[in-house]
Amino acid sequence: MLLDSSGGNVLPDNLENILPPGQKDRFRQQIEFILEVDKLKNVLRRTILMDRSRRENSAEHSWHIALTVLILSEYAKDSDVDLFRVMKILLVHDLIEIDAGDTYCYDDQGRQDQAQREKNAADRIFNLLPADQAKTLRELWDEFEERKTPESRFANALDRLQPFLHNYVTEGQIWQENNIKSDQVKSRMRPVNDGAPILWDYVSSLIDDSVKKGFLAD
Amino acid sequence: MLLDSSGGNVLPDNLENILPPGQKDRFRQQIEFILEVDKLKNVLRRTILMDRSRRENSAEHSWHIALTVLILSEYAKDSDVDLFRVMKILLVHDLIEIDAGDTYCYDDQGRQDQAQREKNAADRIFNLLPADQAKTLRELWDEFEERKTPESRFANALDRLQPFLHNYVTEGQIWQENNIKSDQVKSRMRPVNDGAPILWDYVSSLIDDSVKKGFLAD
């Protein structure tokens, strides 16, 4: 029987009678993955919730932006973008943080070994799954990171817009705590332009407004 | 300018120059909705995380089950099920809890007025959106609640399986705290059979095992 991380068994003894023949290992891997990804709920991001009550975790962030696909799809640069694929990319894109942690986007030191840490994490986490599903999820993550397809560009745009809105609504609290300047935010937000130009114009305006209001240093 | 709940402005003065003509109200409604749904991260469920560190919130629960669509799709009763629609249903299905709260599935008193509370919530929350999007999201939620389509049945199966796994892995801590009996869990889990019969056999086995191990009272 499979022992999960808390020491409980999640596969009953009669599993072979339940599943189609030869399916037992596959099912075990799928359930193990579902238990493992629970850990993303404990990965804290730098972003705070809009009511400032606490830091956001990467699981709820992923939900927020996957839902946003439905709301902002008309602003995707490519009007033929496959929204199902965008959604899948966003549900998967932060799973590597279970091992690699959330690297603050303005942490230049942390970002030096970020790529290697995240690659190692992807090698472990996606390979908990049966090989075909491991390949599917790894491809979604690679696509997100490479930002070459319309789907990954739109996904990246939404992934950057959401924490930006949190920062704006909370009057730049996290920007100020970390001495972030407007040029850094502009540079960080540029991928919004590749995936959703109208949303980039919107973000760009709010960056100027943030400086004007003192939320963000010039 | 739009004042969000924290008193910040989220629409810059030059918005009309950025958006296509006539789009301003639509965009304002979309952004307002994106800010509003942040509140789902503060709706606590009865379920605890698998490491028992804290209660789960409805946003991270929604992420977990939307991701699970990708992992367990082969167990859907209807092999032609539209997985994109299942995923959309699951991302949206708990939004009404922002107003209605999470009603514990074994709280018979709380469940008496649950339907009315949730309907009122749906009327307010989805209607923050432009009319066409409000209709789309409301239809997804209604479909989830009615459990008549293959997509909503599979969605309901995953929505019930995930907290069940949490309960099993945490050795029935929440069942015991609330004096839940195995018949209640069996009855609560029956919709798993409508959406994913193999997963129901699996759950059913684990319920028996939970009784045997003392996680759950007979």
Short mmCIF file of C-alpha atoms in Angstrom, two decimals:
data_model
loop_
_atom_site.label_atom_id
_atom_site.label_comp_id
_atom_site.label_asym_id
_atom_site.label_seq_id
_atom_site.Cartn_x
_atom_site.Cartn_y
_atom_site.Cartn_z
CA MET A 1 0.00 0.00 0.00
CA LEU A 2 1.11 3.52 -0.71
CA LEU A 3 2.25 5.47 2.30
CA ASP A 4 1.60 9.13 1.75
CA SER A 5 3.64 11.81 3.45
CA SER A 6 1.47 11.78 6.56
CA GLY A 7 1.86 8.03 6.94
CA GLY A 8 -1.68 7.14 5.85
CA ASN A 9 -2.51 4.51 3.25
CA VAL A 10 -4.44 5.78 0.28
CA LEU A 11 -4.75 2.57 -1.71
CA PRO A 12 -7.13 -0.09 -0.38
CA ASP A 13 -6.16 -3.75 -0.52
CA ASN A 14 -8.89 -4.61 -3.02
CA LEU A 15 -7.74 -2.01 -5.55
CA GLU A 16 -7.08 -4.63 -8.24
CA ASN A 17 -10.72 -5.67 -8.17
CA ILE A 18 -11.82 -2.08 -8.72
CA LEU A 19 -9.58 -0.97 -11.56
CA PRO A 20 -9.22 -2.27 -15.10
CA PRO A 21 -6.38 -4.86 -15.36
CA GLY A 22 -2.88 -3.38 -15.21
CA GLN A 23 -4.13 -0.02 -14.01
CA LYS A 24 -2.99 -0.24 -10.41
CA ASP A 25 0.40 1.47 -10.72
CA ARG A 26 -1.05 4.16 -12.92
CA PHE A 27 -3.82 4.90 -10.42
CA ARG A 28 -1.36 4.90 -7.51
CA GLN A 29 0.78 7.50 -9.31
CA GLN A 30 -2.24 9.68 -10.07
CA ILE A 31 -3.46 9.68 -6.47
CA GLU A 32 0.06 10.29 -5.17
CA PHE A 33 0.34 13.34 -7.44
CA ILE A 34 -3.02 14.70 -6.26
CA LEU A 35 -1.84 14.41 -2.64
CA GLU A 36 1.57 15.93 -3.42
CA VAL A 37 0.23 19.08 -5.08
CA ASP A 38 -1.64 19.97 -1.89
CA LYS A 39 1.71 21.41 -0.82
CA LEU A 40 1.36 24.32 -3.25
CA LYS A 41 -1.15 25.75 -0.77
CA ASN A 42 1.74 26.29 1.63
CA VAL A 43 3.97 28.14 -0.85
CA LEU A 44 3.66 31.81 0.06
CA ARG A 45 4.12 34.51 -2.55
CA ARG A 46 5.27 38.04 -1.89
CA THR A 47 1.86 39.36 -2.95
CA ILE A 48 -0.68 40.15 -0.24
CA LEU A 49 -4.44 39.70 -0.51
CA MET A 50 -6.40 42.78 -1.50
CA ASP A 51 -7.68 43.22 2.07
CA ARG A 52 -4.00 43.09 3.22
CA SER A 53 -4.88 40.35 5.74
CA ARG A 54 -2.08 37.97 4.72
CA ARG A 55 0.25 36.83 1.95
CA GLU A 56 -1.21 34.94 -0.97
CA ASN A 57 -0.24 31.36 -1.69
CA SER A 58 0.54 29.95 -5.12
CA ALA A 59 -2.49 27.64 -5.27
CA GLU A 60 -5.02 30.42 -4.82
CA HIS A 61 -3.04 32.67 -7.17
CA SER A 62 -3.27 29.90 -9.80
CA TRP A 63 -7.03 29.67 -9.31
CA HIS A 64 -7.45 33.43 -9.60
CA ILE A 65 -5.65 33.72 -12.93
CA ALA A 66 -7.21 30.56 -14.40
CA LEU A 67 -10.60 32.11 -13.68
CA THR A 68 -9.43 35.40 -15.19
CA VAL A 69 -8.96 33.61 -18.52
CA LEU A 70 -12.75 33.51 -18.79
CA ILE A 71 -13.12 37.21 -17.98
CA LEU A 72 -10.36 38.82 -20.05
CA SER A 73 -10.13 36.50 -23.07
CA GLU A 74 -11.25 39.25 -25.46
CA TYR A 75 -7.99 41.14 -24.77
CA ALA A 76 -5.70 38.31 -25.90
CA LYS A 77 -3.42 39.52 -28.68
CA ASP A 78 -4.27 36.49 -30.81
CA SER A 79 -8.05 36.23 -31.11
CA ASP A 80 -7.76 32.52 -31.98
CA VAL A 81 -5.95 31.68 -28.75
CA ASP A 82 -6.91 28.25 -27.33
CA LEU A 83 -8.39 29.23 -23.97
CA PHE A 84 -8.52 25.66 -22.66
CA ARG A 85 -4.77 25.41 -23.17
CA VAL A 86 -4.21 28.79 -21.48
CA MET A 87 -6.20 27.56 -18.51
CA LYS A 88 -4.28 24.30 -18.29
CA ILE A 89 -0.97 26.17 -18.49
CA LEU A 90 -2.01 28.43 -15.62
CA LEU A 91 -3.24 25.60 -13.38
CA VAL A 92 0.14 23.88 -13.80
CA HIS A 93 2.57 26.80 -14.10
CA ASP A 94 3.50 27.15 -10.41
CA LEU A 95 3.67 23.47 -9.38
CA ILE A 96 7.47 23.56 -9.51
CA GLU A 97 7.34 25.97 -6.55
CA ILE A 98 6.52 23.03 -4.29
CA ASP A 99 10.26 22.29 -4.41
CA ALA A 100 11.75 25.50 -5.78
CA GLY A 101 9.74 27.96 -3.69
CA ASP A 102 8.36 31.24 -4.96
CA THR A 103 11.20 33.45 -6.14
CA TYR A 104 10.36 37.13 -5.73
CA CYS A 105 10.47 38.65 -9.19
CA TYR A 106 12.74 41.49 -8.05
CA ASP A 107 15.15 39.25 -6.11
CA ASP A 108 18.16 39.31 -8.45
CA GLN A 109 20.17 36.98 -6.24
CA GLY A 110 17.40 34.41 -5.92
CA ARG A 111 16.85 34.56 -9.66
CA GLN A 112 20.42 33.49 -10.44
CA ASP A 113 19.79 29.82 -9.73
CA GLN A 114 16.03 29.95 -10.22
CA ALA A 115 16.05 28.22 -13.60
CA GLN A 116 18.06 25.26 -12.32
CA ARG A 117 16.02 24.93 -9.12
CA GLU A 118 12.81 24.96 -11.11
CA LYS A 119 14.06 22.46 -13.67
CA ASN A 120 15.01 20.05 -10.89
CA ALA A 121 11.59 20.53 -9.35
CA ALA A 122 9.85 19.85 -12.66
CA ASP A 123 11.90 16.67 -13.11
CA ARG A 124 10.68 15.35 -9.78
CA ILE A 125 7.11 16.61 -9.52
CA PHE A 126 5.77 15.92 -13.00
CA ASN A 127 7.42 12.49 -12.97
CA LEU A 128 5.27 11.44 -10.05
CA LEU A 129 2.62 10.95 -12.74
CA PRO A 130 2.33 8.13 -15.28
CA ALA A 131 4.71 8.84 -18.18
CA ASP A 132 2.08 10.12 -20.64
CA GLN A 133 0.63 12.56 -18.11
CA ALA A 134 4.08 13.60 -16.90
CA LYS A 135 4.92 14.52 -20.50
CA THR A 136 1.67 16.45 -20.97
CA LEU A 137 2.13 18.54 -17.82
CA ARG A 138 5.82 19.11 -18.45
CA GLU A 139 5.00 20.41 -21.92
CA LEU A 140 2.49 22.84 -20.45
CA TRP A 141 5.09 24.15 -18.03
CA ASP A 142 7.85 24.37 -20.65
CA GLU A 143 5.47 26.23 -22.93
CA PHE A 144 4.68 28.72 -20.17
CA GLU A 145 8.37 29.33 -19.50
CA GLU A 146 9.37 29.70 -23.16
CA ARG A 147 6.63 32.24 -23.98
CA LYS A 148 6.68 31.45 -27.69
CA THR A 149 3.06 30.46 -28.35
CA PRO A 150 0.03 32.78 -28.25
CA GLU A 151 -1.37 30.65 -25.41
CA SER A 152 1.74 30.97 -23.24
CA ARG A 153 2.00 34.69 -23.96
CA PHE A 154 -1.57 35.29 -22.88
CA ALA A 155 -0.99 33.07 -19.83
CA ASN A 156 2.08 35.09 -18.88
CA ALA A 157 0.16 38.35 -19.33
CA LEU A 158 -2.50 37.23 -16.85
CA ASP A 159 0.12 35.85 -14.46
CA ARG A 160 1.71 39.30 -14.27
CA LEU A 161 -1.44 41.40 -14.32
CA GLN A 162 -3.03 39.80 -11.23
CA PRO A 163 -0.25 40.51 -8.66
CA PHE A 164 0.14 43.97 -10.20
CA LEU A 165 -3.53 44.68 -9.44
CA HIS A 166 -2.98 43.45 -5.88
CA ASN A 167 -0.03 45.84 -5.55
CA TYR A 168 -2.01 48.75 -6.93
CA VAL A 169 -5.09 48.12 -4.78
CA THR A 170 -2.93 47.80 -1.65
CA GLU A 171 -1.31 51.14 -2.48
CA GLY A 172 2.08 49.62 -3.25
CA GLN A 173 2.68 48.23 0.23
CA ILE A 174 4.91 45.41 -1.02
CA TRP A 175 6.70 47.64 -3.54
CA GLN A 176 7.58 50.02 -0.75
CA GLU A 177 8.67 47.30 1.67
CA ASN A 178 11.07 46.06 -0.98
CA ASN A 179 12.24 49.46 -2.33
CA ILE A 180 10.96 48.70 -5.82
CA LYS A 181 11.15 51.46 -8.47
CA SER A 182 8.81 52.11 -11.37
CA ASP A 183 11.38 51.04 -13.99
CA GLN A 184 11.58 47.61 -12.37
CA VAL A 185 7.82 47.24 -12.45
CA LYS A 186 7.66 48.41 -16.07
CA SER A 187 10.29 45.91 -17.08
CA ARG A 188 8.62 43.11 -15.14
CA MET A 189 5.26 43.89 -16.73
CA ARG A 190 6.44 44.09 -20.36
CA PRO A 191 5.31 40.52 -21.17
CA VAL A 192 1.75 41.76 -20.67
CA ASN A 193 2.28 43.59 -23.96
CA ASP A 194 3.23 40.39 -25.78
CA GLY A 195 0.07 38.60 -24.69
CA ALA A 196 -2.53 41.35 -24.31
CA PRO A 197 -1.53 44.81 -25.62
CA ILE A 198 -4.64 46.59 -24.33
CA LEU A 199 -3.99 45.23 -20.85
CA TRP A 200 -0.41 46.48 -21.14
CA ASP A 201 -1.65 50.00 -21.89
CA TYR A 202 -3.88 49.69 -18.84
CA VAL A 203 -1.02 48.48 -16.62
CA SER A 204 1.29 51.15 -17.98
CA SER A 205 -1.22 53.85 -17.06
CA LEU A 206 -1.60 52.44 -13.56
CA ILE A 207 2.19 52.39 -13.12
CA ASP A 208 2.29 56.12 -13.93
CA ASP A 209 -0.61 56.67 -11.60
CA SER A 210 1.15 54.68 -8.86
CA VAL A 211 4.14 56.99 -9.08
CA LYS A 212 1.89 60.04 -9.03
CA LYS A 213 0.10 58.77 -5.91
CA GLY A 214 3.28 57.75 -4.13
CA PHE A 215 2.54 54.00 -4.19
CA LEU A 216 5.72 53.42 -6.19
CA ALA A 217 9.06 55.23 -6.31
CA ASP A 218 10.05 56.79 -9.63
CA MET B 1 -13.08 56.40 -11.30
CA LEU B 2 -13.96 53.11 -9.75
CA LEU B 3 -13.41 52.87 -6.03
CA ASP B 4 -12.65 49.31 -5.06
CA SER B 5 -13.38 47.95 -1.61
CA SER B 6 -10.06 49.17 -0.20
CA GLY B 7 -10.70 52.67 -1.46
CA GLY B 8 -8.15 52.56 -4.29
CA ASN B 9 -8.88 53.60 -7.86
CA VAL B 10 -8.36 50.90 -10.41
CA LEU B 11 -9.35 52.79 -13.55
CA PRO B 12 -6.96 55.46 -14.82
CA ASP B 13 -8.30 58.75 -16.17
CA ASN B 14 -7.10 58.02 -19.70
CA LEU B 15 -8.95 54.72 -19.93
CA GLU B 16 -11.05 55.85 -22.90
CA ASN B 17 -7.91 56.39 -24.95
CA ILE B 18 -6.76 52.85 -24.22
CA LEU B 19 -9.90 50.84 -24.88
CA PRO B 20 -11.95 50.40 -28.04
CA PRO B 21 -14.89 52.89 -28.16
CA GLY B 22 -17.76 52.07 -25.79
CA GLN B 23 -15.71 49.51 -23.88
CA LYS B 24 -15.14 51.49 -20.70
CA ASP B 25 -18.09 50.24 -18.63
CA ARG B 26 -17.47 46.68 -19.74
CA PHE B 27 -13.82 46.85 -18.73
CA ARG B 28 -14.69 48.46 -15.39
CA GLN B 29 -17.09 45.61 -14.63
CA GLN B 30 -14.51 42.99 -15.57
CA ILE B 31 -11.81 44.48 -13.35
CA GLU B 32 -14.28 44.95 -10.50
CA PHE B 33 -15.18 41.25 -10.72
CA ILE B 34 -11.52 40.20 -10.69
CA LEU B 35 -10.98 42.25 -7.53
CA GLU B 36 -14.16 40.95 -5.90
CA VAL B 37 -13.36 37.26 -6.34
CA ASP B 38 -10.17 37.72 -4.31
CA LYS B 39 -12.50 37.34 -1.33
CA LEU B 40 -12.93 33.61 -2.02
CA LYS B 41 -9.42 33.18 -0.59
CA ASN B 42 -10.85 34.14 2.80
CA VAL B 43 -13.72 31.65 2.75
CA LEU B 44 -12.62 28.78 4.97
CA ARG B 45 -13.88 25.26 4.41
CA ARG B 46 -14.20 22.59 7.06
CA THR B 47 -11.50 20.54 5.31
CA ILE B 48 -7.93 20.79 6.62
CA LEU B 49 -4.78 20.63 4.50
CA MET B 50 -3.13 17.23 4.27
CA ASP B 51 -0.34 18.32 6.63
CA ARG B 52 -3.09 19.40 9.11
CA SER B 53 -1.50 22.86 9.39
CA ARG B 54 -4.70 24.81 8.79
CA ARG B 55 -8.16 24.83 7.18
CA GLU B 56 -8.40 24.97 3.42
CA ASN B 57 -10.00 27.91 1.67
CA SER B 58 -12.39 27.68 -1.25
CA ALA B 59 -10.04 29.31 -3.78
CA GLU B 60 -7.26 26.76 -3.30
CA HIS B 61 -9.83 23.93 -3.20
CA SER B 62 -11.13 25.15 -6.58
CA TRP B 63 -7.60 25.15 -8.00
CA HIS B 64 -6.93 21.65 -6.69
CA ILE B 65 -9.98 20.09 -8.30
CA ALA B 66 -9.62 22.01 -11.58
CA LEU B 67 -6.10 20.58 -11.84
CA THR B 68 -7.44 17.13 -10.97
CA VAL B 69 -9.56 17.24 -14.14
CA LEU B 70 -6.33 16.77 -16.09
CA ILE B 71 -5.22 13.83 -13.94
CA LEU B 72 -8.41 11.80 -13.56
CA SER B 73 -10.24 12.48 -16.85
CA GLU B 74 -10.00 8.81 -17.91
CA TYR B 75 -12.34 7.87 -15.06
CA ALA B 76 -15.21 10.10 -16.19
CA LYS B 77 -18.34 8.03 -16.75
CA ASP B 78 -18.89 9.63 -20.16
CA SER B 79 -15.70 9.29 -22.20
CA ASP B 80 -16.78 12.19 -24.43
CA VAL B 81 -17.04 14.63 -21.53
CA ASP B 82 -15.97 18.18 -22.43
CA LEU B 83 -13.03 18.69 -20.06
CA PHE B 84 -12.74 22.41 -20.75
CA ARG B 85 -16.31 22.83 -19.56
CA VAL B 86 -15.66 20.68 -16.47
CA MET B 87 -12.70 22.89 -15.64
CA LYS B 88 -14.69 26.10 -16.11
CA ILE B 89 -17.49 24.75 -13.92
CA LEU B 90 -15.01 23.94 -11.15
CA LEU B 91 -13.26 27.32 -11.27
CA VAL B 92 -16.64 29.03 -10.88
CA HIS B 93 -18.58 26.61 -8.67
CA ASP B 94 -17.72 28.10 -5.26
CA LEU B 95 -17.83 31.82 -6.08
CA ILE B 96 -21.24 32.12 -4.44
CA GLU B 97 -19.53 31.33 -1.11
CA ILE B 98 -18.13 34.87 -1.10
CA ASP B 99 -21.57 35.90 0.15
CA ALA B 100 -23.14 32.62 1.25
CA GLY B 101 -20.12 31.17 3.07
CA ASP B 102 -19.10 27.54 2.98
CA THR B 103 -21.88 25.37 4.35
CA TYR B 104 -20.53 22.21 5.97
CA CYS B 105 -21.99 19.31 4.04
CA TYR B 106 -23.16 17.59 7.25
CA ASP B 107 -24.67 20.72 8.79
CA ASP B 108 -28.38 19.97 8.37
CA GLN B 109 -29.45 23.26 9.91
CA GLY B 110 -27.14 25.35 7.74
CA ARG B 111 -28.32 23.45 4.69
CA GLN B 112 -31.95 24.44 5.20
CA ASP B 113 -31.53 27.92 3.80
CA GLN B 114 -28.39 27.15 1.79
CA ALA B 115 -30.12 27.13 -1.60
CA GLN B 116 -31.69 30.56 -1.04
CA ARG B 117 -28.48 32.09 0.35
CA GLU B 118 -26.52 30.79 -2.61
CA LYS B 119 -29.07 31.94 -5.16
CA ASN B 120 -28.95 35.47 -3.69
CA ALA B 121 -25.17 35.34 -3.83
CA ALA B 122 -25.20 34.23 -7.47
CA ASP B 123 -27.58 37.07 -8.34
CA ARG B 124 -25.17 39.61 -6.93
CA ILE B 125 -21.74 38.20 -7.76
CA PHE B 126 -22.20 37.08 -11.36
CA ASN B 127 -24.04 40.30 -12.17
CA LEU B 128 -20.94 42.31 -11.37
CA LEU B 129 -19.86 41.20 -14.85
CA PRO B 130 -21.07 42.50 -18.22
CA ALA B 131 -24.41 40.83 -19.06
CA ASP B 132 -23.03 38.27 -21.54
CA GLN B 133 -20.33 37.10 -19.12
CA ALA B 134 -22.72 37.13 -16.17
CA LYS B 135 -24.96 34.79 -18.15
CA THR B 136 -22.07 32.48 -19.08
CA LEU B 137 -20.83 32.12 -15.51
CA ARG B 138 -24.32 31.77 -14.07
CA GLU B 139 -25.00 28.95 -16.51
CA LEU B 140 -21.82 27.18 -15.40
CA TRP B 141 -22.89 27.44 -11.76
CA ASP B 142 -26.48 26.37 -12.45
CA GLU B 143 -25.18 23.39 -14.41
CA PHE B 144 -22.95 22.38 -11.51
CA GLU B 145 -25.84 22.58 -9.06
CA GLU B 146 -28.33 20.71 -11.26
CA ARG B 147 -25.99 17.75 -11.95
CA LYS B 148 -27.79 16.78 -15.15
CA THR B 149 -24.99 16.93 -17.73
CA PRO B 150 -21.99 14.57 -17.96
CA GLU B 151 -19.73 17.59 -17.37
CA SER B 152 -21.47 18.67 -14.17
CA ARG B 153 -21.59 15.08 -12.91
CA PHE B 154 -17.87 14.62 -13.39
CA ALA B 155 -17.27 18.04 -11.81
CA ASN B 156 -19.34 17.05 -8.78
CA ALA B 157 -17.46 13.75 -8.50
CA LEU B 158 -14.11 15.57 -8.29
CA ASP B 159 -15.52 18.18 -5.92
CA ARG B 160 -16.46 15.41 -3.47
CA LEU B 161 -13.44 13.17 -3.97
CA GLN B 162 -10.83 15.79 -3.05
CA PRO B 163 -12.05 16.68 0.50
CA PHE B 164 -12.68 12.96 1.07
CA LEU B 165 -9.01 12.26 0.34
CA HIS B 166 -8.06 15.03 2.76
CA ASN B 167 -10.23 13.42 5.41
CA TYR B 168 -8.75 10.00 4.81
CA VAL B 169 -5.13 11.17 4.79
CA THR B 170 -5.67 13.13 8.01
CA GLU B 171 -7.11 10.00 9.63
CA GLY B 172 -10.62 11.37 9.86
CA GLN B 173 -9.75 14.25 12.15
CA ILE B 174 -12.61 16.44 10.92
CA TRP B 175 -15.07 13.54 10.80
CA GLN B 176 -14.33 12.81 14.43
CA GLU B 177 -14.50 16.44 15.53
CA ASN B 178 -17.99 16.61 14.01
CA ASN B 179 -19.22 13.13 15.03
CA ILE B 180 -19.75 12.05 11.45
CA LYS B 181 -20.80 8.44 10.76
CA SER B 182 -19.95 6.25 7.78
CA ASP B 183 -23.51 6.31 6.44
CA GLN B 184 -23.37 10.08 6.21
CA VAL B 185 -20.12 9.95 4.29
CA LYS B 186 -21.46 7.24 1.97
CA SER B 187 -24.53 9.28 1.24
CA ARG B 188 -22.50 12.45 0.70
CA MET B 189 -20.16 10.65 -1.69
CA ARG B 190 -22.81 8.96 -3.85
CA PRO B 191 -22.60 11.60 -6.61
CA VAL B 192 -19.08 10.31 -7.26
CA ASN B 193 -20.81 7.25 -8.70
CA ASP B 194 -22.83 9.37 -11.14
CA GLY B 195 -19.75 11.06 -12.55
CA ALA B 196 -16.96 8.51 -12.17
CA PRO B 197 -18.03 4.98 -11.13
CA ILE B 198 -14.48 3.64 -10.72
CA LEU B 199 -13.66 6.51 -8.38
CA TRP B 200 -16.82 5.69 -6.42
CA ASP B 201 -15.65 2.09 -5.96
CA TYR B 202 -12.35 3.50 -4.74
CA VAL B 203 -14.03 5.91 -2.32
CA SER B 204 -16.37 3.22 -1.11
CA SER B 205 -13.40 0.96 -0.30
CA LEU B 206 -11.68 3.75 1.58
CA ILE B 207 -14.84 4.44 3.60
CA ASP B 208 -14.87 0.80 4.73
CA ASP B 209 -11.16 1.03 5.45
CA SER B 210 -11.73 4.25 7.44
CA VAL B 211 -14.22 2.46 9.68
CA LYS B 212 -11.83 -0.47 10.11
CA LYS B 213 -9.00 1.85 11.10
CA GLY B 214 -11.14 3.94 13.42
CA PHE B 215 -10.96 7.14 11.34
CA LEU B 216 -14.73 7.11 10.97
CA ALA B 217 -17.53 5.85 13.21
CA ASP B 218 -19.72 3.07 11.84
#
